[in-house]
Amino acid sequence: MSVPKKITPEIVAEHGLSADEYKLVLEIMGREPSMTELGIFSVMWSEHCSYKSSRVHLKKLPTKAPWVIQGPGENAGVIDIGDGQAAVFKMESHNHPSFIEPYQGAATGVGGIMRDVFTMGARPIANLNALRFGEPSDPKTRHLVSGVVAGIGGYGNCMGVPTVGGEVNFHASYNGNILVNAMTVGLADSDKIFYSAAAGIGNPVIYVGAKTGRDGIHGATMASAEFTEDSEEKRPTVQVGDPFTEKLLLEACLELMATDAIVAIQDMGAAGLTSSSVEMSSKGGLGIELDLDKVPVRETHMTAYEIMLSESQERMLMVLKPEAMDEARAIFDKWELDFAEIGVLTDTGHLVLKKDGEVAADMPVAPLVEKAPLYERPWIPTPLQAEIAARDVPAPNDLLAALKTMIGSADLASRRWVWEQYDHLVMGQTAQRPGGDAAVIRLPGISKALAMTSDCTPRYVFADPKRGGAQAVAETWRNLTAVGAKPLAITDNMNFGNPQRPEIMGQFALAIEGMAEACKALDYPVVSGNVSLYNETNGKGILPTPTIGGVGVMADVGRMATVAFKAKGEKVLVLGETRGWLGQSIFLREIQGQEEGAPPPVDLGAERRIGDFVRGLIEAGEVVTCHDVSDGGLLVAVAEMAMAGGIGATLTTPAGAVEAHGFWFGEDQARYVIAVPAKAAEATEAKAAAAGVPVMTLGETGGDALSLDGRAAKLAELRSEHEAFLPRLMGAA
């Protein structure tokens, strides 16, 4: 046995602990920790696992509602969707690993989030992802896009779970630190949810799934530090995924969950066996003793330190009823997965690890969790930018030429190249495919469906974090509403830079404030989430990116709305007020070369009123064509509807409107474009007026071109521009 290292200040720093944090370790232990104990403190107190910089702010988010079964604090959030069913969902980041090793980083991000969901007793029914890459001209961008998309598709497709939605954006701030946020939605019986709190002194602790290797050691610590030039040398800290093993693990776990064997269950995600064992025992107020010689390993001479900190994939930790051991073992033997009794629950309140007949660690569990550092880091507000009036922005000579430029740009171009690599139809329940406002998944055997989406507009958050945080929540609420679903709850992925910089902490604190306001106003609680900080390279941070994943329920999937125009001769209406807000707009950036100004205001009362009205029209079967207005404004929204349906439209700038370029490209919030039969238009307008919803006629559907004030652009031309960007970037054109 090797002689333990002497713990020096350098070794403490290498483990991501400050001098004050190590002083607290010494107080808790009453002695110098062993290397294994130091490693356990290191990962449990990492930003990734302890949320030490964010917990004080996260408490401001609303997390309760009558339909919330489980909010933050478990593997995933759970909401009641009626009929004895529950939706289980969460979003997590795998940013740092995906930059270092794009395929495996993204693949294991997908695998990890699916485990979070099926650990709760839910069968995953859909995956989504939110991806942010550097500018297209950056030499690494193509390689990163290729690897990440292949990794997501490779893992999800092998698991037989459809990847149905998400977003892809490009910006120079992500050149050295991409974002890969993965979301999974699962379906469970509302009275059969599984939790992680250990119970029952003497109950056996069982390890199941794949064997433990040396991959991913210090993954949680790496995810809690910013990048430098040598970050690509951190490849050994990236886990390696095996979706075929995970598929077996999924089926074995769900089969065992149909019995009465499980007391508690926790997946081995960040910090692996350490976090799973500590979290289970701490939630149950118990001790746990593990014999690490019994852990299935795939490499020789692994130390206690390596076994506890490995982040090898496709592994679970369970507490079982002793009398159910034989039944459980038979299930895992059938699925050809490891099943090992590695420990026992105790009344000591300690985590005790044994290796090679010796005690490798003996540490109190409660303070490891409860005394984790909690920082109220100093923060300063983001200086707000001036409002930009449409009249002060030069108008283009040709609005349709500007439209072509915009819909072919990195942020508005078609994502078809990406989603065609994902199997979005497997399981046979996908009612609305990628490309719409939200994905829709039918629930087996009934007319009900779940809608899901993810969204964030980082440039808004950068310019005004509070307004941008509120807008991100409101946009997912609109996305769900636009397909006819009632939004129920969100998960979030808070991607920010270094929290030790007051301006970054200010972005985080204010984004949370905006999110909280929006969630309360929209009855749209947060049930799960993830914080990813230190997204920086050499001191340069990403745009603040609080990605929001929303889930809603639809009573009758037969009345779902889609963005595509359905017939010629229909009236095109916009619901909501248009003031021509161009600050931080795609128009301003792509046509005028300016990334500035205050982002559009968010009127949460108007969001609620207008959204509820639109959803009512869809639920009543009066509207089947609807699109929310977001990036690029009204003209982009109408162009997307026309391209999706293969039917053009003739549009006229309304008399008395703001400047034409502000009207058509402004990014005012709380707006939807709908198409209704001409004979129903007047009645729809009257209903809107009665509900206090602004309404305006934009034009009429028909033909093979988009016409605006006498000028026209063929849909084929628009589609060609819209579809070209990604194939060209990826060398497929």
PDB file of N, CA, C and O in Angstrom, residues 124-177:
ATOM      1  N   PRO A 124     -38.114   7.892 -19.281  1.00  0.00           N
ATOM      2  CA  PRO A 124     -37.876   9.061 -20.132  1.00  0.00           C
ATOM      3  C   PRO A 124     -38.678   8.977 -21.429  1.00  0.00           C
ATOM      4  O   PRO A 124     -38.692   7.929 -22.082  1.00  0.00           O
ATOM      5  N   ILE A 125     -39.374  10.075 -21.783  1.00  0.00           N
ATOM      6  CA  ILE A 125     -40.154  10.091 -23.023  1.00  0.00           C
ATOM      7  C   ILE A 125     -39.644  11.130 -24.022  1.00  0.00           C
ATOM      8  O   ILE A 125     -40.044  11.106 -25.179  1.00  0.00           O
ATOM      9  N   ALA A 126     -38.752  12.013 -23.587  1.00  0.00           N
ATOM     10  CA  ALA A 126     -38.234  13.021 -24.524  1.00  0.00           C
ATOM     11  C   ALA A 126     -36.974  13.665 -23.964  1.00  0.00           C
ATOM     12  O   ALA A 126     -36.843  13.848 -22.751  1.00  0.00           O
ATOM     13  N   ASN A 127     -36.073  14.018 -24.872  1.00  0.00           N
ATOM     14  CA  ASN A 127     -34.879  14.792 -24.541  1.00  0.00           C
ATOM     15  C   ASN A 127     -34.908  16.113 -25.302  1.00  0.00           C
ATOM     16  O   ASN A 127     -35.412  16.190 -26.426  1.00  0.00           O
ATOM     17  N   LEU A 128     -34.351  17.150 -24.683  1.00  0.00           N
ATOM     18  CA  LEU A 128     -34.137  18.439 -25.341  1.00  0.00           C
ATOM     19  C   LEU A 128     -32.720  18.873 -25.028  1.00  0.00           C
ATOM     20  O   LEU A 128     -32.072  18.334 -24.118  1.00  0.00           O
ATOM     21  N   ASN A 129     -32.228  19.864 -25.760  1.00  0.00           N
ATOM     22  CA  ASN A 129     -30.909  20.398 -25.434  1.00  0.00           C
ATOM     23  C   ASN A 129     -30.813  21.854 -25.844  1.00  0.00           C
ATOM     24  O   ASN A 129     -31.474  22.292 -26.786  1.00  0.00           O
ATOM     25  N   ALA A 130     -30.021  22.607 -25.112  1.00  0.00           N
ATOM     26  CA  ALA A 130     -29.770  24.014 -25.419  1.00  0.00           C
ATOM     27  C   ALA A 130     -28.266  24.173 -25.575  1.00  0.00           C
ATOM     28  O   ALA A 130     -27.514  23.944 -24.628  1.00  0.00           O
ATOM     29  N   LEU A 131     -27.845  24.522 -26.778  1.00  0.00           N
ATOM     30  CA  LEU A 131     -26.419  24.539 -27.125  1.00  0.00           C
ATOM     31  C   LEU A 131     -25.989  25.955 -27.485  1.00  0.00           C
ATOM     32  O   LEU A 131     -26.672  26.653 -28.236  1.00  0.00           O
ATOM     33  N   ARG A 132     -24.823  26.368 -26.994  1.00  0.00           N
ATOM     34  CA  ARG A 132     -24.256  27.681 -27.337  1.00  0.00           C
ATOM     35  C   ARG A 132     -22.810  27.461 -27.773  1.00  0.00           C
ATOM     36  O   ARG A 132     -22.013  26.901 -27.016  1.00  0.00           O
ATOM     37  N   PHE A 133     -22.518  27.915 -28.964  1.00  0.00           N
ATOM     38  CA  PHE A 133     -21.172  27.781 -29.518  1.00  0.00           C
ATOM     39  C   PHE A 133     -20.587  29.164 -29.785  1.00  0.00           C
ATOM     40  O   PHE A 133     -21.292  30.171 -29.795  1.00  0.00           O
ATOM     41  N   GLY A 134     -19.268  29.184 -30.037  1.00  0.00           N
ATOM     42  CA  GLY A 134     -18.603  30.430 -30.376  1.00  0.00           C
ATOM     43  C   GLY A 134     -19.001  30.923 -31.755  1.00  0.00           C
ATOM     44  O   GLY A 134     -19.856  30.352 -32.433  1.00  0.00           O
ATOM     45  N   GLU A 135     -18.384  32.001 -32.176  1.00  0.00           N
ATOM     46  CA  GLU A 135     -18.755  32.554 -33.485  1.00  0.00           C
ATOM     47  C   GLU A 135     -18.395  31.551 -34.584  1.00  0.00           C
ATOM     48  O   GLU A 135     -17.419  30.791 -34.466  1.00  0.00           O
ATOM     49  N   PRO A 136     -19.181  31.516 -35.656  1.00  0.00           N
ATOM     50  CA  PRO A 136     -18.950  30.530 -36.719  1.00  0.00           C
ATOM     51  C   PRO A 136     -17.544  30.580 -37.310  1.00  0.00           C
ATOM     52  O   PRO A 136     -17.025  29.552 -37.747  1.00  0.00           O
ATOM     53  N   SER A 137     -16.919  31.749 -37.289  1.00  0.00           N
ATOM     54  CA  SER A 137     -15.586  31.879 -37.888  1.00  0.00           C
ATOM     55  C   SER A 137     -14.473  31.364 -36.986  1.00  0.00           C
ATOM     56  O   SER A 137     -13.333  31.211 -37.432  1.00  0.00           O
ATOM     57  N   ASP A 138     -14.786  31.079 -35.727  1.00  0.00           N
ATOM     58  CA  ASP A 138     -13.746  30.584 -34.822  1.00  0.00           C
ATOM     59  C   ASP A 138     -13.284  29.204 -35.306  1.00  0.00           C
ATOM     60  O   ASP A 138     -14.102  28.353 -35.647  1.00  0.00           O
ATOM     61  N   PRO A 139     -11.964  28.952 -35.332  1.00  0.00           N
ATOM     62  CA  PRO A 139     -11.475  27.688 -35.894  1.00  0.00           C
ATOM     63  C   PRO A 139     -11.972  26.431 -35.182  1.00  0.00           C
ATOM     64  O   PRO A 139     -12.003  25.361 -35.777  1.00  0.00           O
ATOM     65  N   LYS A 140     -12.387  26.549 -33.925  1.00  0.00           N
ATOM     66  CA  LYS A 140     -12.849  25.357 -33.195  1.00  0.00           C
ATOM     67  C   LYS A 140     -14.342  25.098 -33.355  1.00  0.00           C
ATOM     68  O   LYS A 140     -14.818  24.018 -33.008  1.00  0.00           O
ATOM     69  N   THR A 141     -15.094  26.090 -33.825  1.00  0.00           N
ATOM     70  CA  THR A 141     -16.554  25.978 -33.766  1.00  0.00           C
ATOM     71  C   THR A 141     -17.075  24.774 -34.528  1.00  0.00           C
ATOM     72  O   THR A 141     -17.893  23.996 -34.017  1.00  0.00           O
ATOM     73  N   ARG A 142     -16.600  24.580 -35.748  1.00  0.00           N
ATOM     74  CA  ARG A 142     -17.120  23.465 -36.549  1.00  0.00           C
ATOM     75  C   ARG A 142     -16.857  22.118 -35.858  1.00  0.00           C
ATOM     76  O   ARG A 142     -17.742  21.261 -35.802  1.00  0.00           O
ATOM     77  N   HIS A 143     -15.666  21.944 -35.334  1.00  0.00           N
ATOM     78  CA  HIS A 143     -15.305  20.705 -34.630  1.00  0.00           C
ATOM     79  C   HIS A 143     -16.209  20.484 -33.414  1.00  0.00           C
ATOM     80  O   HIS A 143     -16.681  19.370 -33.168  1.00  0.00           O
ATOM     81  N   LEU A 144     -16.458  21.563 -32.664  1.00  0.00           N
ATOM     82  CA  LEU A 144     -17.281  21.446 -31.461  1.00  0.00           C
ATOM     83  C   LEU A 144     -18.734  21.147 -31.802  1.00  0.00           C
ATOM     84  O   LEU A 144     -19.366  20.294 -31.176  1.00  0.00           O
ATOM     85  N   VAL A 145     -19.280  21.834 -32.805  1.00  0.00           N
ATOM     86  CA  VAL A 145     -20.668  21.571 -33.227  1.00  0.00           C
ATOM     87  C   VAL A 145     -20.808  20.118 -33.665  1.00  0.00           C
ATOM     88  O   VAL A 145     -21.734  19.405 -33.263  1.00  0.00           O
ATOM     89  N   SER A 146     -19.868  19.668 -34.489  1.00  0.00           N
ATOM     90  CA  SER A 146     -19.923  18.308 -35.016  1.00  0.00           C
ATOM     91  C   SER A 146     -19.904  17.279 -33.888  1.00  0.00           C
ATOM     92  O   SER A 146     -20.737  16.362 -33.846  1.00  0.00           O
ATOM     93  N   GLY A 147     -18.970  17.429 -32.950  1.00  0.00           N
ATOM     94  CA  GLY A 147     -18.834  16.455 -31.871  1.00  0.00           C
ATOM     95  C   GLY A 147     -20.001  16.462 -30.911  1.00  0.00           C
ATOM     96  O   GLY A 147     -20.512  15.406 -30.512  1.00  0.00           O
ATOM     97  N   VAL A 148     -20.460  17.661 -30.533  1.00  0.00           N
ATOM     98  CA  VAL A 148     -21.567  17.768 -29.574  1.00  0.00           C
ATOM     99  C   VAL A 148     -22.854  17.194 -30.163  1.00  0.00           C
ATOM    100  O   VAL A 148     -23.554  16.399 -29.515  1.00  0.00           O
ATOM    101  N   VAL A 149     -23.175  17.579 -31.387  1.00  0.00           N
ATOM    102  CA  VAL A 149     -24.415  17.089 -32.010  1.00  0.00           C
ATOM    103  C   VAL A 149     -24.357  15.568 -32.181  1.00  0.00           C
ATOM    104  O   VAL A 149     -25.329  14.855 -31.904  1.00  0.00           O
ATOM    105  N   ALA A 150     -23.196  15.053 -32.590  1.00  0.00           N
ATOM    106  CA  ALA A 150     -23.055  13.599 -32.750  1.00  0.00           C
ATOM    107  C   ALA A 150     -23.177  12.889 -31.398  1.00  0.00           C
ATOM    108  O   ALA A 150     -23.784  11.816 -31.299  1.00  0.00           O
ATOM    109  N   GLY A 151     -22.605  13.480 -30.343  1.00  0.00           N
ATOM    110  CA  GLY A 151     -22.683  12.868 -29.016  1.00  0.00           C
ATOM    111  C   GLY A 151     -24.107  12.824 -28.489  1.00  0.00           C
ATOM    112  O   GLY A 151     -24.556  11.802 -27.940  1.00  0.00           O
ATOM    113  N   ILE A 152     -24.839  13.924 -28.656  1.00  0.00           N
ATOM    114  CA  ILE A 152     -26.240  13.966 -28.207  1.00  0.00           C
ATOM    115  C   ILE A 152     -27.064  12.940 -28.977  1.00  0.00           C
ATOM    116  O   ILE A 152     -27.823  12.152 -28.394  1.00  0.00           O
ATOM    117  N   GLY A 153     -26.907  12.942 -30.307  1.00  0.00           N
ATOM    118  CA  GLY A 153     -27.660  12.005 -31.133  1.00  0.00           C
ATOM    119  C   GLY A 153     -27.274  10.574 -30.847  1.00  0.00           C
ATOM    120  O   GLY A 153     -28.134   9.699 -30.708  1.00  0.00           O
ATOM    121  N   GLY A 154     -25.981  10.319 -30.723  1.00  0.00           N
ATOM    122  CA  GLY A 154     -25.513   8.961 -30.495  1.00  0.00           C
ATOM    123  C   GLY A 154     -26.072   8.354 -29.226  1.00  0.00           C
ATOM    124  O   GLY A 154     -26.544   7.220 -29.221  1.00  0.00           O
ATOM    125  N   TYR A 155     -26.072   9.132 -28.137  1.00  0.00           N
ATOM    126  CA  TYR A 155     -26.546   8.591 -26.860  1.00  0.00           C
ATOM    127  C   TYR A 155     -28.069   8.469 -26.847  1.00  0.00           C
ATOM    128  O   TYR A 155     -28.638   7.422 -26.523  1.00  0.00           O
ATOM    129  N   GLY A 156     -28.755   9.545 -27.208  1.00  0.00           N
ATOM    130  CA  GLY A 156     -30.215   9.527 -27.169  1.00  0.00           C
ATOM    131  C   GLY A 156     -30.809   8.509 -28.126  1.00  0.00           C
ATOM    132  O   GLY A 156     -31.753   7.785 -27.785  1.00  0.00           O
ATOM    133  N   ASN A 157     -30.247   8.429 -29.344  1.00  0.00           N
ATOM    134  CA  ASN A 157     -30.777   7.485 -30.331  1.00  0.00           C
ATOM    135  C   ASN A 157     -30.608   6.042 -29.850  1.00  0.00           C
ATOM    136  O   ASN A 157     -31.500   5.212 -30.012  1.00  0.00           O
ATOM    137  N   CYS A 158     -29.448   5.736 -29.259  1.00  0.00           N
ATOM    138  CA  CYS A 158     -29.214   4.373 -28.759  1.00  0.00           C
ATOM    139  C   CYS A 158     -30.145   4.030 -27.601  1.00  0.00           C
ATOM    140  O   CYS A 158     -30.519   2.868 -27.422  1.00  0.00           O
ATOM    141  N   MET A 159     -30.517   5.024 -26.820  1.00  0.00           N
ATOM    142  CA  MET A 159     -31.423   4.795 -25.692  1.00  0.00           C
ATOM    143  C   MET A 159     -32.871   4.631 -26.142  1.00  0.00           C
ATOM    144  O   MET A 159     -33.721   4.221 -25.360  1.00  0.00           O
ATOM    145  N   GLY A 160     -33.151   5.001 -27.390  1.00  0.00           N
ATOM    146  CA  GLY A 160     -34.526   4.906 -27.873  1.00  0.00           C
ATOM    147  C   GLY A 160     -35.432   5.969 -27.288  1.00  0.00           C
ATOM    148  O   GLY A 160     -36.635   5.773 -27.148  1.00  0.00           O
ATOM    149  N   VAL A 161     -34.841   7.127 -26.945  1.00  0.00           N
ATOM    150  CA  VAL A 161     -35.620   8.250 -26.418  1.00  0.00           C
ATOM    151  C   VAL A 161     -35.530   9.387 -27.437  1.00  0.00           C
ATOM    152  O   VAL A 161     -34.430   9.793 -27.814  1.00  0.00           O
ATOM    153  N   PRO A 162     -36.675   9.923 -27.898  1.00  0.00           N
ATOM    154  CA  PRO A 162     -36.621  10.945 -28.946  1.00  0.00           C
ATOM    155  C   PRO A 162     -36.032  12.262 -28.444  1.00  0.00           C
ATOM    156  O   PRO A 162     -36.319  12.688 -27.322  1.00  0.00           O
ATOM    157  N   THR A 163     -35.200  12.888 -29.256  1.00  0.00           N
ATOM    158  CA  THR A 163     -34.704  14.241 -28.979  1.00  0.00           C
ATOM    159  C   THR A 163     -35.572  15.185 -29.796  1.00  0.00           C
ATOM    160  O   THR A 163     -35.523  15.181 -31.021  1.00  0.00           O
ATOM    161  N   VAL A 164     -36.399  15.978 -29.122  1.00  0.00           N
ATOM    162  CA  VAL A 164     -37.514  16.642 -29.802  1.00  0.00           C
ATOM    163  C   VAL A 164     -37.445  18.159 -29.837  1.00  0.00           C
ATOM    164  O   VAL A 164     -38.259  18.794 -30.507  1.00  0.00           O
ATOM    165  N   GLY A 165     -36.515  18.761 -29.125  1.00  0.00           N
ATOM    166  CA  GLY A 165     -36.512  20.223 -29.113  1.00  0.00           C
ATOM    167  C   GLY A 165     -35.246  20.776 -28.516  1.00  0.00           C
ATOM    168  O   GLY A 165     -34.377  20.045 -28.043  1.00  0.00           O
ATOM    169  N   GLY A 166     -35.171  22.114 -28.530  1.00  0.00           N
ATOM    170  CA  GLY A 166     -34.016  22.787 -27.961  1.00  0.00           C
ATOM    171  C   GLY A 166     -33.665  24.031 -28.727  1.00  0.00           C
ATOM    172  O   GLY A 166     -34.499  24.621 -29.423  1.00  0.00           O
ATOM    173  N   GLU A 167     -32.418  24.421 -28.645  1.00  0.00           N
ATOM    174  CA  GLU A 167     -31.971  25.643 -29.312  1.00  0.00           C
ATOM    175  C   GLU A 167     -30.465  25.554 -29.562  1.00  0.00           C
ATOM    176  O   GLU A 167     -29.752  24.837 -28.858  1.00  0.00           O
ATOM    177  N   VAL A 168     -30.026  26.285 -30.569  1.00  0.00           N
ATOM    178  CA  VAL A 168     -28.601  26.359 -30.906  1.00  0.00           C
ATOM    179  C   VAL A 168     -28.293  27.817 -31.213  1.00  0.00           C
ATOM    180  O   VAL A 168     -28.964  28.424 -32.053  1.00  0.00           O
ATOM    181  N   ASN A 169     -27.316  28.380 -30.535  1.00  0.00           N
ATOM    182  CA  ASN A 169     -26.924  29.759 -30.806  1.00  0.00           C
ATOM    183  C   ASN A 169     -25.410  29.883 -30.917  1.00  0.00           C
ATOM    184  O   ASN A 169     -24.668  29.018 -30.452  1.00  0.00           O
ATOM    185  N   PHE A 170     -24.991  30.979 -31.526  1.00  0.00           N
ATOM    186  CA  PHE A 170     -23.568  31.244 -31.757  1.00  0.00           C
ATOM    187  C   PHE A 170     -23.247  32.660 -31.285  1.00  0.00           C
ATOM    188  O   PHE A 170     -23.995  33.597 -31.560  1.00  0.00           O
ATOM    189  N   HIS A 171     -22.151  32.809 -30.571  1.00  0.00           N
ATOM    190  CA  HIS A 171     -21.715  34.139 -30.145  1.00  0.00           C
ATOM    191  C   HIS A 171     -20.250  34.052 -29.737  1.00  0.00           C
ATOM    192  O   HIS A 171     -19.821  33.054 -29.150  1.00  0.00           O
ATOM    193  N   ALA A 172     -19.515  35.104 -29.992  1.00  0.00           N
ATOM    194  CA  ALA A 172     -18.077  35.111 -29.701  1.00  0.00           C
ATOM    195  C   ALA A 172     -17.774  34.853 -28.229  1.00  0.00           C
ATOM    196  O   ALA A 172     -16.710  34.321 -27.897  1.00  0.00           O
ATOM    197  N   SER A 173     -18.705  35.197 -27.337  1.00  0.00           N
ATOM    198  CA  SER A 173     -18.427  35.007 -25.898  1.00  0.00           C
ATOM    199  C   SER A 173     -18.281  33.535 -25.528  1.00  0.00           C
ATOM    200  O   SER A 173     -17.749  33.215 -24.472  1.00  0.00           O
ATOM    201  N   TYR A 174     -18.765  32.626 -26.397  1.00  0.00           N
ATOM    202  CA  TYR A 174     -18.657  31.192 -26.123  1.00  0.00           C
ATOM    203  C   TYR A 174     -17.465  30.548 -26.847  1.00  0.00           C
ATOM    204  O   TYR A 174     -17.337  29.323 -26.833  1.00  0.00           O
ATOM    205  N   ASN A 175     -16.596  31.356 -27.442  1.00  0.00           N
ATOM    206  CA  ASN A 175     -15.470  30.795 -28.197  1.00  0.00           C
ATOM    207  C   ASN A 175     -14.627  29.844 -27.354  1.00  0.00           C
ATOM    208  O   ASN A 175     -14.190  28.798 -27.830  1.00  0.00           O
ATOM    209  N   GLY A 176     -14.377  30.206 -26.106  1.00  0.00           N
ATOM    210  CA  GLY A 176     -13.510  29.384 -25.266  1.00  0.00           C
ATOM    211  C   GLY A 176     -14.258  28.571 -24.234  1.00  0.00           C
ATOM    212  O   GLY A 176     -13.645  27.924 -23.383  1.00  0.00           O
ATOM    213  N   ASN A 177     -15.597  28.604 -24.287  1.00  0.00           N
ATOM    214  CA  ASN A 177     -16.381  27.911 -23.254  1.00  0.00           C
ATOM    215  C   ASN A 177     -17.800  27.712 -23.780  1.00  0.00           C
ATOM    216  O   ASN A 177     -18.662  28.556 -23.595  1.00  0.00           O
TER     217      ASN A 177
END
